[in-house]
Backbone as JSON, one array per atom type, in Angstrom:
{
  "sequence": "MAPVEKVALVTGGAQGIGRATALLLAGRGYRVAVADLHASRGKTALRFFECDVSKEPSVRACIRSVAKRFGRLDALVNNAGITGPDNGPVEKLSLAEWNRRIGTNLTGAFLMAKHAVPHLRRARGAIVNIASTRALQSEPDTEAYAASKGGLVALTHALALSLGPEVRVNCVSPGWISHKPVRKKDHAQHPVGRVGVAADVAELVAYLLSDAAGFVTGQNFVIDGGMTKKMIYVE",
  "N": [[10.52, -32.62, -4.7], [11.49, -29.29, -4.13], [9.5, -26.71, -2.62], [8.25, -23.91, -4.54], [9.7, -20.75, -4.2], [7.94, -17.94, -3.42], [7.63, -14.66, -4.87], [7.59, -11.34, -3.85], [6.74, -7.95, -4.45], [7.18, -4.86, -3.04], [6.15, -1.6, -2.95], [7.48, 1.59, -1.99], [8.9, 0.62, 0.17], [11.0, 1.21, 1.88], [10.68, 2.26, 4.36], [8.52, 2.64, 7.27], [5.15, 1.42, 6.98], [5.51, 0.01, 4.6], [8.14, -1.04, 4.82], [7.86, -2.63, 7.12], [6.04, -4.49, 6.16], [7.48, -5.66, 4.03], [9.63, -6.86, 5.42], [8.25, -8.66, 7.06], [7.09, -10.36, 5.16], [9.41, -11.41, 4.02], [10.35, -12.82, 6.2], [8.54, -14.85, 6.21], [9.11, -16.46, 4.14], [8.99, -15.43, 1.55], [10.73, -14.22, -1.34], [11.8, -10.99, -1.48], [11.31, -7.98, -3.16], [11.97, -4.54, -3.1], [10.63, -1.54, -4.11], [11.57, 1.73, -4.35], [12.07, 5.28, -4.02], [14.32, 5.88, -2.63], [16.71, 3.83, -2.41], [17.94, 1.36, -0.31], [21.16, 0.11, 0.46], [22.23, -1.44, 2.38], [22.91, -4.22, 4.66], [20.49, -6.59, 4.35], [17.48, -8.56, 4.19], [16.12, -7.93, 2.0], [15.72, -6.96, -1.44], [16.59, -4.14, -3.16], [15.17, -1.8, -5.46], [15.5, 1.05, -7.33], [12.92, 3.34, -7.94], [10.51, 5.47, -9.37], [7.3, 5.63, -8.84], [5.39, 7.16, -10.05], [6.1, 7.6, -12.63], [5.97, 6.2, -15.77], [8.09, 5.01, -17.43], [10.02, 4.47, -15.45], [8.65, 2.69, -13.77], [8.15, 0.58, -15.58], [10.79, -0.25, -16.1], [11.52, -1.08, -13.55], [9.8, -3.28, -13.0], [10.64, -5.01, -15.0], [13.29, -5.43, -14.17], [12.91, -6.71, -11.7], [11.57, -9.04, -12.51], [13.57, -10.17, -14.1], [15.57, -10.56, -12.21], [14.41, -12.32, -10.3], [12.8, -14.1, -11.69], [10.07, -14.5, -11.56], [6.86, -13.26, -10.39], [4.77, -13.0, -7.71], [3.29, -11.48, -5.93], [2.11, -8.2, -5.36], [2.48, -5.26, -3.6], [1.07, -2.27, -3.31], [2.2, 0.31, -1.88], [3.58, 2.71, -1.89], [3.56, 6.21, -1.43], [2.72, 9.71, -1.05], [2.92, 11.07, 2.01], [1.27, 12.87, 4.74], [-1.44, 14.53, 4.88], [-2.45, 17.17, 4.72], [-3.24, 19.79, 2.6], [-3.62, 22.47, 2.63], [-5.87, 25.33, 2.22], [-8.45, 24.71, -0.15], [-8.85, 26.54, -2.21], [-6.38, 27.52, -2.59], [-4.87, 25.44, -3.37], [-2.59, 24.2, -5.56], [-2.65, 23.13, -9.0], [-0.44, 21.68, -9.72], [0.46, 20.59, -7.29], [-1.76, 19.05, -6.57], [-1.74, 17.2, -8.74], [0.72, 16.01, -8.24], [0.33, 14.53, -5.89], [-1.84, 12.85, -6.61], [-0.59, 11.58, -8.73], [1.49, 10.05, -7.56], [0.26, 8.6, -5.41], [-2.06, 7.38, -6.49], [-2.02, 7.06, -9.41], [0.44, 5.84, -9.5], [-0.03, 3.31, -8.35], [-1.75, 2.23, -10.26], [0.02, 2.12, -12.49], [2.0, 0.34, -11.58], [0.48, -1.98, -11.24], [-0.42, -2.35, -13.89], [1.95, -3.03, -15.3], [2.86, -5.18, -13.86], [0.94, -7.12, -14.06], [1.03, -9.15, -16.23], [2.97, -10.95, -15.22], [1.88, -11.58, -12.73], [-0.5, -12.84, -13.48], [0.44, -15.23, -14.61], [1.47, -16.43, -12.34], [-0.76, -16.71, -10.83], [-1.34, -14.77, -8.86], [-1.48, -12.09, -6.39], [-2.66, -8.8, -5.51], [-2.23, -6.14, -3.24], [-3.47, -3.09, -2.29], [-2.52, -0.15, -0.56], [-4.49, 1.98, 1.06], [-6.3, 4.32, 2.88], [-8.03, 5.33, 5.88], [-8.89, 7.8, 5.34], [-9.99, 7.73, 2.9], [-12.58, 7.35, 3.43], [-13.45, 9.14, 5.35], [-12.9, 12.54, 6.46], [-10.66, 15.28, 7.32], [-10.58, 18.91, 7.4], [-9.17, 20.52, 4.49], [-7.81, 18.5, 3.03], [-8.03, 17.54, 0.44], [-6.61, 16.52, -1.88], [-5.12, 14.32, -0.95], [-7.17, 12.73, 0.18], [-8.74, 12.23, -2.1], [-6.94, 10.76, -3.65], [-6.62, 8.44, -2.12], [-9.23, 7.53, -1.92], [-9.63, 6.97, -4.59], [-7.93, 4.78, -4.84], [-9.31, 2.79, -3.44], [-11.51, 2.42, -5.14], [-10.16, 1.71, -7.5], [-9.23, -0.74, -6.69], [-11.49, -2.55, -6.56], [-12.24, -2.43, -9.21], [-9.98, -3.48, -10.57], [-10.01, -6.02, -9.45], [-12.25, -7.21, -10.61], [-11.52, -7.12, -13.29], [-9.19, -8.66, -13.41], [-9.64, -11.1, -12.22], [-10.31, -14.65, -12.63], [-7.63, -15.11, -12.17], [-5.93, -13.32, -10.78], [-6.09, -12.01, -7.58], [-7.32, -9.06, -5.97], [-7.05, -6.76, -3.42], [-7.67, -4.28, -0.85], [-6.22, -2.31, 1.75], [-7.04, -0.19, 4.37], [-5.53, 1.78, 6.46], [-5.85, 3.32, 9.7], [-4.84, 5.5, 12.22], [-1.56, 5.07, 12.29], [1.27, 4.83, 14.04], [4.72, 5.7, 14.11], [6.27, 6.47, 16.12], [6.5, 7.36, 19.65], [3.34, 8.16, 21.2], [0.83, 10.22, 22.86], [-0.83, 9.3, 25.96], [-3.58, 9.84, 25.89], [-4.06, 9.75, 23.21], [-3.82, 7.05, 22.6], [-5.91, 6.17, 24.23], [-8.3, 7.07, 23.07], [-8.92, 5.28, 21.11], [-11.02, 2.52, 20.38], [-9.83, -0.02, 20.73], [-7.89, 0.57, 22.52], [-5.34, 1.47, 21.9], [-3.02, 3.16, 19.7], [-2.32, 2.26, 16.29], [0.36, 0.2, 14.92], [2.97, -0.29, 12.48], [3.36, -3.02, 12.08], [0.85, -4.13, 12.54], [-0.6, -3.58, 10.23], [1.01, -4.85, 8.36], [0.64, -7.56, 8.99], [-2.03, -8.0, 8.2], [-1.84, -7.5, 5.47], [-0.11, -9.58, 4.71], [-1.76, -11.79, 5.2], [-3.8, -11.33, 3.26], [-2.39, -11.72, 0.93], [-1.86, -14.37, 1.04], [-2.56, -17.92, 0.51], [-4.59, -18.56, 2.21], [-6.43, -16.57, 2.01], [-7.83, -17.06, -0.27], [-10.48, -16.86, -1.14], [-11.09, -14.25, -1.15], [-11.52, -11.18, -2.6], [-11.48, -7.93, -4.19], [-12.09, -6.34, -2.03], [-12.17, -3.84, 0.61], [-10.34, -3.41, 3.44], [-10.66, -2.06, 6.53], [-8.45, -0.95, 8.96], [-8.2, 0.24, 11.86], [-8.36, 0.34, 14.61], [-10.96, 0.59, 15.36], [-11.89, 3.2, 15.1], [-13.35, 4.41, 12.97], [-15.89, 3.56, 13.48], [-16.76, 4.86, 15.63], [-18.83, 7.1, 17.29], [-18.52, 10.58, 17.55], [-19.1, 13.43, 19.31], [-19.13, 16.91, 19.99], [-19.15, 18.03, 23.25]],
  "CA": [[10.8, -31.31, -5.29], [11.37, -28.21, -3.16], [8.44, -25.76, -2.97], [8.69, -22.7, -5.22], [9.71, -19.56, -3.36], [7.17, -16.86, -4.01], [8.3, -13.36, -4.95], [6.72, -10.19, -3.57], [7.28, -6.61, -4.71], [6.56, -3.87, -2.16], [6.56, -0.24, -3.28], [7.62, 2.42, -0.8], [9.24, -0.33, 1.22], [12.22, 1.57, 2.6], [10.36, 2.71, 5.72], [7.12, 2.61, 7.68], [4.32, 0.25, 6.7], [6.13, -0.75, 3.52], [9.29, -1.8, 5.33], [7.35, -3.67, 8.02], [5.43, -5.52, 5.32], [8.54, -6.35, 3.31], [10.38, -7.7, 6.35], [7.38, -9.76, 7.48], [6.99, -11.31, 4.04], [10.7, -12.09, 3.91], [10.41, -13.77, 7.3], [7.61, -15.94, 5.94], [9.56, -17.28, 3.03], [9.0, -14.76, 0.26], [11.84, -13.39, -1.8], [11.14, -9.69, -1.47], [11.87, -6.83, -3.85], [11.44, -3.27, -2.62], [10.75, -0.42, -5.05], [11.52, 2.96, -3.58], [12.91, 6.36, -4.52], [15.57, 5.87, -1.86], [17.05, 2.42, -2.28], [18.96, 1.03, 0.69], [22.15, -0.87, 0.01], [22.78, -2.08, 3.56], [22.65, -5.64, 4.82], [19.06, -6.78, 4.54], [16.91, -9.7, 3.46], [15.35, -7.36, 0.9], [16.44, -6.51, -2.62], [16.05, -2.82, -3.46], [15.18, -1.3, -6.84], [15.1, 2.45, -7.37], [11.75, 3.48, -8.81], [9.53, 6.53, -9.16], [6.08, 4.96, -9.28], [4.54, 8.09, -10.82], [6.63, 7.72, -13.99], [5.83, 4.88, -16.4], [9.36, 4.38, -17.79], [10.66, 3.97, -14.24], [7.89, 1.51, -13.35], [8.42, -0.49, -16.55], [12.15, -0.74, -15.86], [11.53, -1.76, -12.25], [9.17, -4.6, -13.14], [11.55, -5.82, -15.81], [14.44, -5.8, -13.34], [12.46, -7.68, -10.7], [11.31, -10.29, -13.22], [14.86, -10.72, -14.52], [16.32, -10.98, -11.02], [13.77, -13.41, -9.56], [12.2, -15.06, -12.61], [8.62, -14.59, -11.38], [6.28, -12.29, -9.45], [3.54, -13.58, -7.15], [2.54, -10.55, -5.09], [2.42, -6.78, -5.48], [1.91, -4.41, -2.55], [1.17, -0.86, -3.7], [2.24, 1.08, -0.64], [4.25, 3.99, -2.08], [2.65, 7.34, -1.43], [3.1, 10.94, -0.39], [2.21, 11.17, 3.29], [0.95, 14.23, 5.12], [-2.65, 14.8, 4.1], [-2.85, 18.58, 4.67], [-2.83, 20.5, 1.39], [-4.0, 23.86, 2.75], [-7.2, 25.66, 1.68], [-8.61, 24.2, -1.52], [-8.75, 27.62, -3.19], [-4.96, 27.8, -2.78], [-4.22, 24.2, -3.77], [-2.16, 24.31, -6.95], [-2.86, 21.95, -9.82], [0.8, 20.9, -9.68], [0.48, 19.81, -6.04], [-2.82, 18.04, -6.74], [-1.25, 16.17, -9.65], [1.84, 15.31, -7.62], [-0.21, 13.55, -4.95], [-2.58, 11.85, -7.37], [0.37, 10.84, -9.54], [2.21, 9.06, -6.76], [-0.61, 7.76, -4.57], [-3.07, 6.65, -7.26], [-1.5, 6.65, -10.71], [1.54, 4.91, -9.25], [-0.58, 1.96, -8.14], [-2.21, 1.78, -11.58], [1.16, 1.79, -13.35], [2.63, -0.88, -11.07], [-0.41, -3.1, -11.59], [-0.41, -2.51, -15.35], [3.16, -3.71, -15.78], [3.06, -6.42, -13.11], [-0.14, -8.08, -14.32], [1.4, -10.36, -16.98], [3.68, -11.86, -14.33], [0.95, -12.03, -11.7], [-1.43, -13.79, -14.09], [1.12, -16.53, -14.74], [1.66, -16.99, -11.0], [-2.06, -16.67, -10.12], [-0.91, -14.02, -7.69], [-2.39, -11.18, -5.69], [-2.28, -7.4, -5.3], [-2.83, -5.42, -2.12], [-3.27, -1.65, -2.33], [-2.6, 0.49, 0.75], [-5.22, 3.24, 0.98], [-6.34, 5.04, 4.17], [-9.4, 5.64, 6.32], [-9.25, 9.1, 4.76], [-10.84, 7.46, 1.74], [-13.94, 7.21, 3.94], [-13.77, 10.28, 6.2], [-11.9, 13.58, 6.2], [-10.47, 16.53, 8.04], [-10.52, 19.99, 6.41], [-7.95, 20.83, 3.73], [-7.11, 17.26, 2.68], [-8.72, 17.08, -0.77], [-5.78, 15.74, -2.79], [-4.81, 13.03, -0.32], [-8.4, 11.95, 0.29], [-9.13, 11.78, -3.44], [-6.02, 9.71, -4.1], [-6.89, 7.21, -1.38], [-10.54, 7.05, -2.37], [-9.42, 6.37, -5.9], [-7.31, 3.46, -4.65], [-10.37, 1.84, -3.07], [-12.27, 2.13, -6.36], [-9.26, 0.98, -8.39], [-9.12, -2.11, -6.19], [-12.56, -3.44, -7.0], [-12.21, -2.48, -10.67], [-8.94, -4.44, -10.94], [-10.42, -7.37, -9.03], [-13.17, -7.75, -11.62], [-10.81, -7.25, -14.56], [-8.08, -9.61, -13.35], [-10.06, -12.39, -11.71], [-9.94, -15.28, -11.37], [-6.2, -15.39, -12.05], [-5.28, -12.42, -9.82], [-6.95, -11.39, -6.57], [-6.93, -7.68, -5.66], [-7.71, -6.23, -2.23], [-7.2, -2.99, -0.36], [-6.15, -2.12, 3.19], [-7.15, 1.23, 4.72], [-5.11, 2.0, 7.85], [-6.14, 4.56, 10.41], [-3.66, 6.12, 12.83], [-0.43, 4.16, 12.47], [2.35, 5.68, 14.53], [6.08, 5.17, 14.07], [6.96, 7.06, 17.26], [5.61, 7.39, 20.83], [2.25, 9.12, 21.22], [0.31, 10.5, 24.19], [-1.77, 8.32, 26.52], [-4.94, 10.13, 25.45], [-4.16, 9.31, 21.82], [-4.13, 5.63, 22.69], [-7.18, 5.94, 24.93], [-9.48, 7.37, 22.25], [-9.19, 4.16, 20.23], [-11.77, 1.45, 21.04], [-8.96, -1.14, 21.13], [-7.03, 1.04, 23.6], [-4.01, 1.91, 21.48], [-2.77, 3.55, 18.31], [-1.75, 1.16, 15.54], [1.77, 0.18, 14.51], [3.13, -0.79, 11.12], [3.23, -4.48, 12.07], [-0.57, -4.47, 12.46], [-0.97, -3.53, 8.82], [1.78, -5.89, 7.66], [0.0, -8.87, 9.22], [-3.22, -8.08, 7.37], [-1.38, -7.61, 4.08], [0.41, -10.94, 4.52], [-2.92, -12.68, 5.1], [-4.49, -11.13, 1.99], [-1.56, -12.28, -0.14], [-1.68, -15.8, 1.25], [-3.58, -18.84, 0.0], [-5.69, -18.58, 3.17], [-7.41, -15.57, 1.57], [-8.15, -17.42, -1.65], [-11.87, -16.54, -1.48], [-11.24, -12.83, -0.85], [-11.05, -10.25, -3.62], [-12.28, -6.74, -4.42], [-12.55, -5.8, -0.75], [-11.4, -2.84, 1.34], [-10.28, -3.77, 4.86], [-10.3, -0.95, 7.4], [-7.69, -1.37, 10.14], [-8.08, 1.56, 12.51], [-8.66, 0.25, 16.03], [-12.38, 0.86, 15.6], [-12.18, 4.63, 15.12], [-14.38, 4.82, 12.02], [-17.19, 3.13, 13.99], [-16.98, 5.57, 16.9], [-19.52, 8.38, 17.21], [-17.83, 11.62, 18.31], [-19.83, 14.69, 19.36], [-18.59, 17.92, 20.89], [-20.06, 18.2, 24.39]],
  "C": [[10.56, -30.22, -4.25], [10.25, -27.26, -3.58], [9.01, -24.51, -3.62], [8.63, -21.52, -4.25], [8.96, -18.44, -4.06], [7.93, -15.55, -3.93], [7.27, -12.26, -4.74], [7.45, -8.9, -3.87], [6.48, -5.62, -3.88], [7.06, -2.49, -2.55], [6.59, 0.61, -2.0], [8.05, 1.61, 0.4], [10.49, -0.01, 2.02], [11.94, 1.98, 4.04], [8.88, 2.46, 6.01], [6.4, 1.31, 7.39], [4.96, -0.62, 5.61], [7.27, -1.61, 4.0], [8.83, -2.93, 6.24], [6.75, -4.82, 7.23], [6.49, -6.33, 4.6], [9.31, -7.3, 4.22], [9.55, -8.88, 6.83], [7.27, -10.81, 6.38], [8.3, -12.09, 3.86], [10.84, -13.15, 5.0], [9.5, -14.97, 7.1], [7.91, -16.67, 4.63], [9.51, -16.66, 1.66], [10.41, -14.24, -0.06], [11.24, -12.03, -2.08], [11.96, -8.65, -2.21], [11.19, -5.58, -3.32], [11.69, -2.2, -3.68], [10.58, 0.87, -4.28], [12.4, 4.01, -4.25], [14.28, 6.34, -3.87], [15.93, 4.43, -1.55], [18.18, 2.21, -1.29], [19.9, -0.03, 0.14], [22.77, -1.61, 1.18], [22.46, -3.56, 3.6], [21.18, -5.84, 5.17], [18.61, -8.02, 3.77], [16.16, -9.23, 2.22], [16.26, -6.94, -0.24], [15.81, -5.21, -3.08], [16.21, -2.46, -4.94], [14.71, 0.15, -6.81], [13.96, 2.64, -8.37], [10.93, 4.69, -8.39], [8.21, 6.01, -9.72], [5.17, 5.86, -10.1], [4.97, 8.22, -12.27], [6.68, 6.34, -14.65], [7.15, 4.27, -16.84], [10.08, 3.78, -16.58], [9.97, 2.7, -13.74], [8.18, 0.33, -14.28], [9.8, -1.1, -16.31], [12.24, -1.52, -14.56], [10.96, -3.16, -12.37], [10.05, -5.53, -13.96], [12.73, -6.31, -14.99], [14.07, -6.86, -12.31], [12.24, -9.04, -11.36], [12.61, -10.97, -13.65], [15.62, -11.28, -13.33], [15.74, -12.23, -10.39], [13.08, -14.45, -10.45], [10.7, -15.21, -12.49], [8.17, -13.45, -10.48], [4.93, -12.81, -9.02], [2.68, -12.56, -6.42], [3.04, -9.13, -5.3], [1.72, -6.03, -4.36], [2.15, -2.97, -2.95], [1.05, 0.02, -2.46], [2.82, 2.48, -0.83], [3.24, 5.13, -2.11], [3.25, 8.55, -0.74], [2.27, 11.06, 0.87], [1.99, 12.65, 3.64], [-0.24, 14.72, 4.34], [-2.99, 16.28, 3.91], [-2.33, 19.24, 3.4], [-3.17, 21.99, 1.45], [-5.38, 24.11, 2.15], [-7.31, 25.28, 0.22], [-8.46, 25.3, -2.55], [-7.29, 28.03, -3.44], [-4.18, 26.55, -3.2], [-3.87, 24.27, -5.25], [-2.45, 23.02, -7.7], [-1.62, 21.06, -9.79], [0.86, 20.03, -8.43], [-0.59, 18.73, -6.06], [-2.3, 16.89, -7.59], [-0.1, 15.37, -9.05], [1.34, 14.22, -6.68], [-1.0, 12.45, -5.66], [-1.62, 10.96, -8.16], [1.1, 9.76, -8.79], [1.24, 8.08, -6.09], [-1.58, 6.88, -5.37], [-2.54, 6.15, -8.6], [-0.35, 5.66, -10.55], [1.06, 3.48, -9.06], [-1.1, 1.38, -9.45], [-1.05, 1.32, -12.45], [1.84, 0.51, -12.89], [1.78, -2.09, -11.42], [-0.36, -3.39, -13.08], [0.78, -3.35, -15.81], [3.45, -5.01, -15.03], [2.08, -7.51, -13.51], [0.28, -9.3, -15.16], [2.11, -11.4, -16.12], [2.75, -12.43, -13.26], [-0.06, -13.03, -12.25], [-0.81, -15.18, -14.17], [1.25, -17.22, -13.39], [0.36, -17.19, -10.25], [-1.85, -15.98, -8.77], [-1.97, -13.09, -7.12], [-1.78, -9.79, -5.59], [-2.96, -6.9, -4.04], [-2.46, -3.95, -2.26], [-3.42, -1.07, -0.92], [-3.25, 1.85, 0.59], [-5.17, 3.92, 2.36], [-7.8, 5.19, 4.57], [-9.84, 7.02, 5.82], [-9.94, 8.94, 3.41], [-12.3, 7.47, 2.13], [-14.39, 8.4, 4.79], [-12.63, 11.28, 6.12], [-11.78, 14.58, 7.34], [-10.43, 17.64, 6.99], [-9.15, 20.05, 5.71], [-7.12, 19.59, 3.41], [-7.6, 16.68, 1.36], [-7.85, 16.15, -1.63], [-5.47, 14.36, -2.22], [-6.04, 12.14, -0.25], [-8.83, 11.41, -1.07], [-8.23, 10.65, -3.93], [-6.31, 8.39, -3.4], [-8.27, 6.65, -1.7], [-10.46, 6.4, -3.72], [-8.81, 4.99, -5.81], [-8.35, 2.41, -4.27], [-11.17, 1.44, -4.3], [-11.43, 1.34, -7.36], [-9.18, -0.49, -7.98], [-10.24, -2.99, -6.72], [-12.65, -3.5, -8.52], [-11.19, -3.51, -11.15], [-9.37, -5.87, -10.59], [-11.35, -8.01, -10.06], [-12.47, -7.97, -12.96], [-9.81, -8.4, -14.55], [-8.47, -10.98, -12.82], [-10.41, -13.35, -12.84], [-8.45, -15.49, -11.17], [-5.52, -14.57, -10.95], [-6.32, -11.85, -8.86], [-6.41, -9.99, -6.24], [-7.74, -7.2, -4.46], [-7.03, -4.94, -1.77], [-7.19, -2.99, 1.17], [-6.16, -0.63, 3.47], [-6.78, 1.43, 6.18], [-5.65, 3.32, 8.4], [-4.85, 5.15, 10.94], [-2.62, 5.03, 13.09], [0.77, 5.01, 12.84], [3.69, 4.95, 14.47], [6.93, 5.76, 15.2], [6.0, 7.13, 18.44], [4.54, 8.47, 20.7], [1.73, 9.27, 22.66], [-0.68, 9.43, 24.65], [-3.18, 8.57, 26.01], [-5.14, 9.77, 23.97], [-4.48, 7.82, 21.75], [-5.56, 5.42, 23.19], [-8.4, 6.19, 24.06], [-9.83, 6.24, 21.3], [-9.96, 3.07, 20.97], [-10.92, 0.25, 21.46], [-7.95, -0.73, 22.2], [-5.64, 1.46, 23.2], [-4.03, 2.37, 20.03], [-2.12, 2.36, 17.6], [-0.27, 1.31, 15.28], [1.85, -0.49, 13.14], [2.94, -2.31, 11.04], [1.78, -4.93, 12.0], [-1.01, -4.55, 11.0], [-0.26, -4.65, 8.05], [1.14, -7.27, 7.81], [-1.24, -9.05, 8.34], [-2.84, -8.23, 5.89], [-0.91, -9.03, 3.79], [-0.73, -11.95, 4.39], [-3.57, -12.57, 3.73], [-3.7, -11.66, 0.79], [-1.51, -13.8, -0.09], [-2.81, -16.62, 0.63], [-4.78, -18.91, 0.94], [-6.78, -17.59, 2.8], [-7.87, -15.83, 0.15], [-9.56, -17.1, -2.09], [-12.16, -15.05, -1.29], [-10.69, -11.99, -1.99], [-12.01, -9.07, -3.75], [-12.7, -6.01, -3.16], [-11.6, -4.74, -0.19], [-11.48, -3.16, 2.82], [-9.79, -2.58, 5.67], [-9.62, -1.49, 8.65], [-7.33, -0.11, 10.92], [-8.39, 1.52, 14.01], [-10.08, 0.6, 16.38], [-12.8, 2.31, 15.48], [-13.29, 5.05, 14.15], [-15.78, 4.37, 12.43], [-17.59, 3.91, 15.24], [-17.68, 6.89, 16.66], [-18.8, 9.39, 18.1], [-18.64, 12.92, 18.18], [-19.13, 15.63, 20.31], [-19.6, 18.15, 22.01], [-19.88, 19.57, 25.02]]
}
């Protein structure tokens, strides 16, 4: 009997970390569905589904479509999010903008998990949430983004306890991941000697979804080239 092909759903998979993760999983034998606001229809190993993760009807329809198309769901990668952490001075941050970021970055992951869980339980699958090192440290004027990513870390361990042992849930917190060339000094400040790329994160996600990580759940994995361990003082 041929082995069952596992199915992975990656949100925000049209570009960046999401796309790198989706393509890596496809290359490793997964059938991959991508949920994104901007669905690509070009030639690809991925199957795209239009979805606004901040809206429950859209999420419900997406999960139903994926289940109908593939017949199962083994892995969920909650990567969709509003990038660009700067929200301006907190006293000028509108409630609408706060809610927009929380709604996509945090509530979106909750909604995807909520509707995917019945399928993941049957498959004894796994969830990986993509947070950020900004869940652990901040720059000024980043309250909404930091709160959304910090919430993802907490949501991860809460889900892990609620869904175990059938479903494992982990979190990945990337640091500086660049999709374009950066300066030599930007590379040099990292203890590993370079800025990260999307493939670095994709490899970690693939491991956490795999059977090799069967004893790993409820954890947040920082992947930042060592930056959060580096003491920095103005001299």
